[in-house]
Coordinates of N, CA and C in Angstrom, one line a residue:
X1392 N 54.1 73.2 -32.5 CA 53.4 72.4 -33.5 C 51.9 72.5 -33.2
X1393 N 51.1 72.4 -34.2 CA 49.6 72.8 -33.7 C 48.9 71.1 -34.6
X1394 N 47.9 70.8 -33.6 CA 47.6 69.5 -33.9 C 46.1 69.7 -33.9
X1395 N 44.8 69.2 -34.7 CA 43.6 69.2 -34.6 C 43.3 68.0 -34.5
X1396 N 42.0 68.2 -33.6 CA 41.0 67.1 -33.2 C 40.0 67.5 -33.6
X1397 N 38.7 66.8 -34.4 CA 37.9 66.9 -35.0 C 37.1 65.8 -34.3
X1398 N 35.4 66.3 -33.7 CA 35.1 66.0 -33.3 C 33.5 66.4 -33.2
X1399 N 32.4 65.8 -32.7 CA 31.1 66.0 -32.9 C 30.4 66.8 -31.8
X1400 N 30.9 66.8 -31.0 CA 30.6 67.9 -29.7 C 32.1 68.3 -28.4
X1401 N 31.8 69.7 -28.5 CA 32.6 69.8 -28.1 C 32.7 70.0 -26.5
X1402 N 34.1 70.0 -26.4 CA 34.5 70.0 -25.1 C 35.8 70.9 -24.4
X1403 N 35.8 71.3 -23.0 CA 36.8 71.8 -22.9 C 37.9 70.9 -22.4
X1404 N 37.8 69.7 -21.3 CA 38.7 68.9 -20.7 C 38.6 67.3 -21.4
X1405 N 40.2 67.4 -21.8 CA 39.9 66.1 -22.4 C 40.1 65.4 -21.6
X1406 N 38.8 64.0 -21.8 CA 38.5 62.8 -20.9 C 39.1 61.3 -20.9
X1407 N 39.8 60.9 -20.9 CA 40.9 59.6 -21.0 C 39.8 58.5 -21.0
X1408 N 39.4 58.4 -20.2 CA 38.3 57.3 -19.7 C 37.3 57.6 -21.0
X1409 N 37.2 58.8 -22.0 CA 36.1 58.3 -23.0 C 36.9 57.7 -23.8
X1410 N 36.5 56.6 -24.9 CA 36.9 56.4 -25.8 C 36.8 56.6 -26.8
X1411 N 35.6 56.9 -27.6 CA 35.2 57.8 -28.5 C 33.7 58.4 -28.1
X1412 N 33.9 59.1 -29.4 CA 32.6 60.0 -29.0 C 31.4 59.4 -29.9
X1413 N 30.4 60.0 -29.3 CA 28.9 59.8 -30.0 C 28.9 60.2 -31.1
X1414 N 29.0 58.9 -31.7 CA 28.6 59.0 -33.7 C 27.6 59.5 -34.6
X1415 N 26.5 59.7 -33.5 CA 25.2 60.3 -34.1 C 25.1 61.7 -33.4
X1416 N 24.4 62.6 -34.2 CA 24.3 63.7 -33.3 C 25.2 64.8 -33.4
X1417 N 25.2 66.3 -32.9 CA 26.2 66.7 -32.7 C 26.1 67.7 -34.2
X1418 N 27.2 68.9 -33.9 CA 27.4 69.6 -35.3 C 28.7 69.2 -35.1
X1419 N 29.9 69.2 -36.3 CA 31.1 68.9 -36.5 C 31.8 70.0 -36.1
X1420 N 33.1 70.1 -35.2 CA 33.5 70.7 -34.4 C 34.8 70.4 -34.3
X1421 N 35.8 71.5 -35.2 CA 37.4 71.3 -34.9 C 38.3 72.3 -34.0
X1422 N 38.8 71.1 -32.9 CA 39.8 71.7 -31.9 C 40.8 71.9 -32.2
X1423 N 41.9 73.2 -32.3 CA 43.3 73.1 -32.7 C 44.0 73.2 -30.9
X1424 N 44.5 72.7 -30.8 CA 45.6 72.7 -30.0 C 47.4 72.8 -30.7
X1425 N 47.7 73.3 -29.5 CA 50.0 73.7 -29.5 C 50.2 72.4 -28.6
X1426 N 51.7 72.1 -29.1 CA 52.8 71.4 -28.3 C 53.7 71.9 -28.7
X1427 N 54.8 72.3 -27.7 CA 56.2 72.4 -28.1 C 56.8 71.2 -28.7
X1428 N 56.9 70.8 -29.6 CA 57.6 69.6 -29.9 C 59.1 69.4 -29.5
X1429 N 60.1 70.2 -29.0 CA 60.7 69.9 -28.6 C 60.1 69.1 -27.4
X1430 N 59.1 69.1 -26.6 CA 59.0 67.7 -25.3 C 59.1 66.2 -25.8
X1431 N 58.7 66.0 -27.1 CA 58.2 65.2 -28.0 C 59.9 64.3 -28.0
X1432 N 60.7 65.2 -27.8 CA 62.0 64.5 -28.0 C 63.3 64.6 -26.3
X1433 N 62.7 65.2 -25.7 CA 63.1 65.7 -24.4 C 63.4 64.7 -23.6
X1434 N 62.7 63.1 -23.7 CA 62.8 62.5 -22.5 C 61.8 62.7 -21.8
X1435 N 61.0 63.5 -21.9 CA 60.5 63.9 -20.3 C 59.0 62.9 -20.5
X1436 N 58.7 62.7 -21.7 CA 57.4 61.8 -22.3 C 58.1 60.7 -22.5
X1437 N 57.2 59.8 -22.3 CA 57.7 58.0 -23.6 C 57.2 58.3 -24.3
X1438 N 57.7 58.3 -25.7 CA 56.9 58.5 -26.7 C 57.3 57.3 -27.6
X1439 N 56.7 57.1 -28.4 CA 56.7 56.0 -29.8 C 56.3 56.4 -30.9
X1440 N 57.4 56.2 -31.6 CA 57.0 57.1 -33.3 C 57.4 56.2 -34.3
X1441 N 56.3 56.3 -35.5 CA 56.4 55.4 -36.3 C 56.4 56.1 -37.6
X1442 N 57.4 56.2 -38.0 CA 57.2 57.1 -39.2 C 56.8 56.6 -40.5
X1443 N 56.6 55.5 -41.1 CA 55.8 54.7 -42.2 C 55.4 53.8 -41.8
X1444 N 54.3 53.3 -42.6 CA 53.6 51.8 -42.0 C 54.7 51.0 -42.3
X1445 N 55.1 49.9 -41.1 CA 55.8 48.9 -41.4 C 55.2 47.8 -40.6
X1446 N 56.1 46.8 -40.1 CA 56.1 45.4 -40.1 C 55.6 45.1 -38.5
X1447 N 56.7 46.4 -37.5 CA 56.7 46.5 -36.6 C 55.3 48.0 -35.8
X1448 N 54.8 48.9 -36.7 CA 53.9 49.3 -36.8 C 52.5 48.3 -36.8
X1449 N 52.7 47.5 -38.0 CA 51.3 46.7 -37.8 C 50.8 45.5 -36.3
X1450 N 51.8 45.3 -36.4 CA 52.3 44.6 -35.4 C 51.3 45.1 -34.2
X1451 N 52.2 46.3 -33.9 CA 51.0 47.4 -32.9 C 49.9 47.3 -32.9
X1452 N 49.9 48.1 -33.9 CA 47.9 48.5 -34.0 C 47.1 47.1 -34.1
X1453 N 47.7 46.3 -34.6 CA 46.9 45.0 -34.6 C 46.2 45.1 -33.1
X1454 N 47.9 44.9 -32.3 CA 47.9 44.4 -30.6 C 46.7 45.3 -29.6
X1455 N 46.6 46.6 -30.3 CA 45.7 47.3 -29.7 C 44.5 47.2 -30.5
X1456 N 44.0 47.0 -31.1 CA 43.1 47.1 -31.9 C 42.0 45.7 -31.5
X1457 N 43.2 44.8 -31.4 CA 41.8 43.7 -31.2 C 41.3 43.1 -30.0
X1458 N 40.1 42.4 -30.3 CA 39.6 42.4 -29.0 C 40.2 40.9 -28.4
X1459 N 41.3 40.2 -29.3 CA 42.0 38.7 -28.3 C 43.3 38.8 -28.2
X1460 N 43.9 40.6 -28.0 CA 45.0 40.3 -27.5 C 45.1 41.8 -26.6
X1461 N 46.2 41.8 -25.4 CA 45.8 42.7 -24.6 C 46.9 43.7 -25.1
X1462 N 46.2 44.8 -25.1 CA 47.0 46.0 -25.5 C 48.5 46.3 -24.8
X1463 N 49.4 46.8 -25.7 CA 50.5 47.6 -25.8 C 51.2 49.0 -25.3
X1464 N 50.5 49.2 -24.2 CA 50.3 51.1 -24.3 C 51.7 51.9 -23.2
X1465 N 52.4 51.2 -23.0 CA 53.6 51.8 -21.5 C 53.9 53.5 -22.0
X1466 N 53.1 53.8 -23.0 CA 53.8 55.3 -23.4 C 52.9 56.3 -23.4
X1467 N 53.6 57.0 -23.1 CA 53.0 58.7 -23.1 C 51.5 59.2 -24.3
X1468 N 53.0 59.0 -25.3 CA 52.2 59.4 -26.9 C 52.7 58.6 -27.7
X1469 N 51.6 58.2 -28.9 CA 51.9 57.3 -29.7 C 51.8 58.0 -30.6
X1470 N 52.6 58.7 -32.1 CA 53.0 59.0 -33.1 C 53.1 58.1 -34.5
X1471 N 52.4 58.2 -35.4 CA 52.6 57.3 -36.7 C 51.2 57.5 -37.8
X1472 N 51.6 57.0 -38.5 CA 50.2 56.5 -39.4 C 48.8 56.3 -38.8
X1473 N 48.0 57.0 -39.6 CA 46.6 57.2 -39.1 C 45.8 55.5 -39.4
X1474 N 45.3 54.9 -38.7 CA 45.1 53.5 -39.0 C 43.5 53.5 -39.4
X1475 N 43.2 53.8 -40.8 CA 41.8 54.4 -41.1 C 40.8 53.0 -41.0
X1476 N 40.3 52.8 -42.0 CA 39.1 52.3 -42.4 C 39.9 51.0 -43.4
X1477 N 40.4 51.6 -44.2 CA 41.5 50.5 -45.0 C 42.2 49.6 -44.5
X1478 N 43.1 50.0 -43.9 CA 44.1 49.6 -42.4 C 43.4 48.4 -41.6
X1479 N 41.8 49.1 -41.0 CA 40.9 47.8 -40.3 C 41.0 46.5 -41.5
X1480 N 40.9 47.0 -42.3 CA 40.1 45.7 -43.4 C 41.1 44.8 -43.9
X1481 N 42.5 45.4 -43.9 CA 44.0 44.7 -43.8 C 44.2 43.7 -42.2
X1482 N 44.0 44.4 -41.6 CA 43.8 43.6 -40.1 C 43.4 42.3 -39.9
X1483 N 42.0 42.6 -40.3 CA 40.9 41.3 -40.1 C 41.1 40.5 -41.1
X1484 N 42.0 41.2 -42.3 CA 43.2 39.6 -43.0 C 43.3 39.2 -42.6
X1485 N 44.4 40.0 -41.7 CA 45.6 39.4 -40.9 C 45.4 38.2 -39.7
X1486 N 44.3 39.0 -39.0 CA 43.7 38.2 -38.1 C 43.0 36.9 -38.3
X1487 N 42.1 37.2 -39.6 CA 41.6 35.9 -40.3 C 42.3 34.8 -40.7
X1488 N 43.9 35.2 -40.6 CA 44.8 34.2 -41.2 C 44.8 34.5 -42.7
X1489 N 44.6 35.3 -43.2 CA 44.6 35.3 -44.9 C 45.7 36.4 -44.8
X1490 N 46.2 37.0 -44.0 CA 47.4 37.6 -44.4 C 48.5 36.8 -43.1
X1491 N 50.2 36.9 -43.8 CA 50.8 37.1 -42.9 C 51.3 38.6 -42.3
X1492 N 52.0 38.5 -40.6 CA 52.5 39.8 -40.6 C 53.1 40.4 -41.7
X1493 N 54.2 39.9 -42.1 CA 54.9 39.9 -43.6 C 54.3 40.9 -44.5
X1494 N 52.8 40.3 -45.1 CA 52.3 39.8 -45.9 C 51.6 41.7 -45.7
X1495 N 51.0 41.6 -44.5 CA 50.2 43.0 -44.1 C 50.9 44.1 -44.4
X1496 N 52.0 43.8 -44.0 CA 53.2 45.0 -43.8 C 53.2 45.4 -44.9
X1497 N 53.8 44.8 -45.9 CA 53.7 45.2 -47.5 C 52.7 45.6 -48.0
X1498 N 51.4 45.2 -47.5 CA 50.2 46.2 -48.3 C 50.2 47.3 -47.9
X1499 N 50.6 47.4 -46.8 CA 50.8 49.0 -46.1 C 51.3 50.2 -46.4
X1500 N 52.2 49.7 -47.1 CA 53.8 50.4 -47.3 C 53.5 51.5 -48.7
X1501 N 51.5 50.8 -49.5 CA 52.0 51.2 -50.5 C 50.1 51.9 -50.0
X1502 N 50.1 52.0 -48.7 CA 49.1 53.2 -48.5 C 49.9 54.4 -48.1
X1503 N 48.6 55.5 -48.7 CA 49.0 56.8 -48.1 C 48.5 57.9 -46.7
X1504 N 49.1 57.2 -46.0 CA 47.8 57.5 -44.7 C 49.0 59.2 -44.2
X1505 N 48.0 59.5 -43.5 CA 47.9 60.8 -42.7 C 48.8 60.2 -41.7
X1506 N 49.4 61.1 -40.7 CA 49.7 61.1 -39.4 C 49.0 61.8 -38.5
X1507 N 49.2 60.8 -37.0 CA 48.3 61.1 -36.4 C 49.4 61.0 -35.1
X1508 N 48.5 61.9 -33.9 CA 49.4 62.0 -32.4 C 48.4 61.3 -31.6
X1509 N 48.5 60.6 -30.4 CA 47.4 59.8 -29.5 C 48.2 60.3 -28.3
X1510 N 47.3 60.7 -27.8 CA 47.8 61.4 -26.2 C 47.6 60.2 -25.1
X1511 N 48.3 59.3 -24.8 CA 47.9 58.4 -23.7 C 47.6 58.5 -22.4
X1512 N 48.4 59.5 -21.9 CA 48.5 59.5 -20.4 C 47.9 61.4 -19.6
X1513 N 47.7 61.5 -18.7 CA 47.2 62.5 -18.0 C 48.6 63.6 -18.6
X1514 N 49.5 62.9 -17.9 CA 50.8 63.7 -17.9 C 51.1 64.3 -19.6
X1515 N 50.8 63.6 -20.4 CA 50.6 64.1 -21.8 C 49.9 64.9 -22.1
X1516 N 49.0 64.4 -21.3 CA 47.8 66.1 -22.1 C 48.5 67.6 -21.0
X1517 N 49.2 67.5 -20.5 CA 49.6 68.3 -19.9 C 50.6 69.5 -20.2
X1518 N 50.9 68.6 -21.8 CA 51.5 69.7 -22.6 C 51.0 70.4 -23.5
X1519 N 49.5 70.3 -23.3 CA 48.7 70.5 -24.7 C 48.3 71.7 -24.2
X1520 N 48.2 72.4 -25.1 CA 47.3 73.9 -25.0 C 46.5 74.3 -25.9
X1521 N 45.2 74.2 -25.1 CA 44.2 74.3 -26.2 C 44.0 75.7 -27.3
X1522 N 43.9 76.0 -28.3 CA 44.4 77.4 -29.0 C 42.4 77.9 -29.3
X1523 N 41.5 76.5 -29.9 CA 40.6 77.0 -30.3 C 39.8 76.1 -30.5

């Protein structure tokens, strides 16, 4: 499977400890990387995959996403729905109290987001191979 990362400067070793990169600056710059996807189902990773936004998806990204609850992460790779800009602004409903989980879930269901792979751990990036 070949996976891109799009990004503002590039790099050869990816760094765990960054969290994102510098938003100003930079020329735009796409990395393709390979995975055997068969590891993806192997056991040999924790992985978590979410294949539509749901109830138990939001749930998640909420848990990681905000700054008054402590993140979720015991896995390898996290697999699911790309949680854009839209997604944030459904959240801070949620969080505001103007949505329930319920409530969030179902606006979700009827976005059309991208999928996305998040490499969590050392041992994850370990199956990546950079192509270009």
């Amino acid at each position: 499977m070949i996976l891109y990362h799009g990004t503002n400067v590039d790099f050869e070793t990816i760094d765990l400890n960054k969290k994102r990169a510098d938003i100003w600056g930079g020329s735009p710059v796409v990395q393709e990387y390979v995975i055997d996807e068969s590891v993806l189902e192997s056991g040999e990773l924790k992985v978590l995959r979410f294949d539509k936004p749901s109830r138990e998806w939001a749930d998640f990204i909420f848990k990681n996403r905000s700054r008054s609850q402590n993140p979720v992460n015991p896995f390898d790779i996290v697999q699911g729905p790309i949680a854009d800009d839209g997604v944030a602004y459904l959240l801070n409903l949620y969080e505001d109290g103007l949505r329930t989980l319920d409530e969030l879930a179902k606006e979700l269901e009827y976005k059309h987001l991208n999928n996305q792979f998040c490499f969590l751990t050392e041992k994850a990036l370990t199956y990546l191979r950079r192509v270009l």
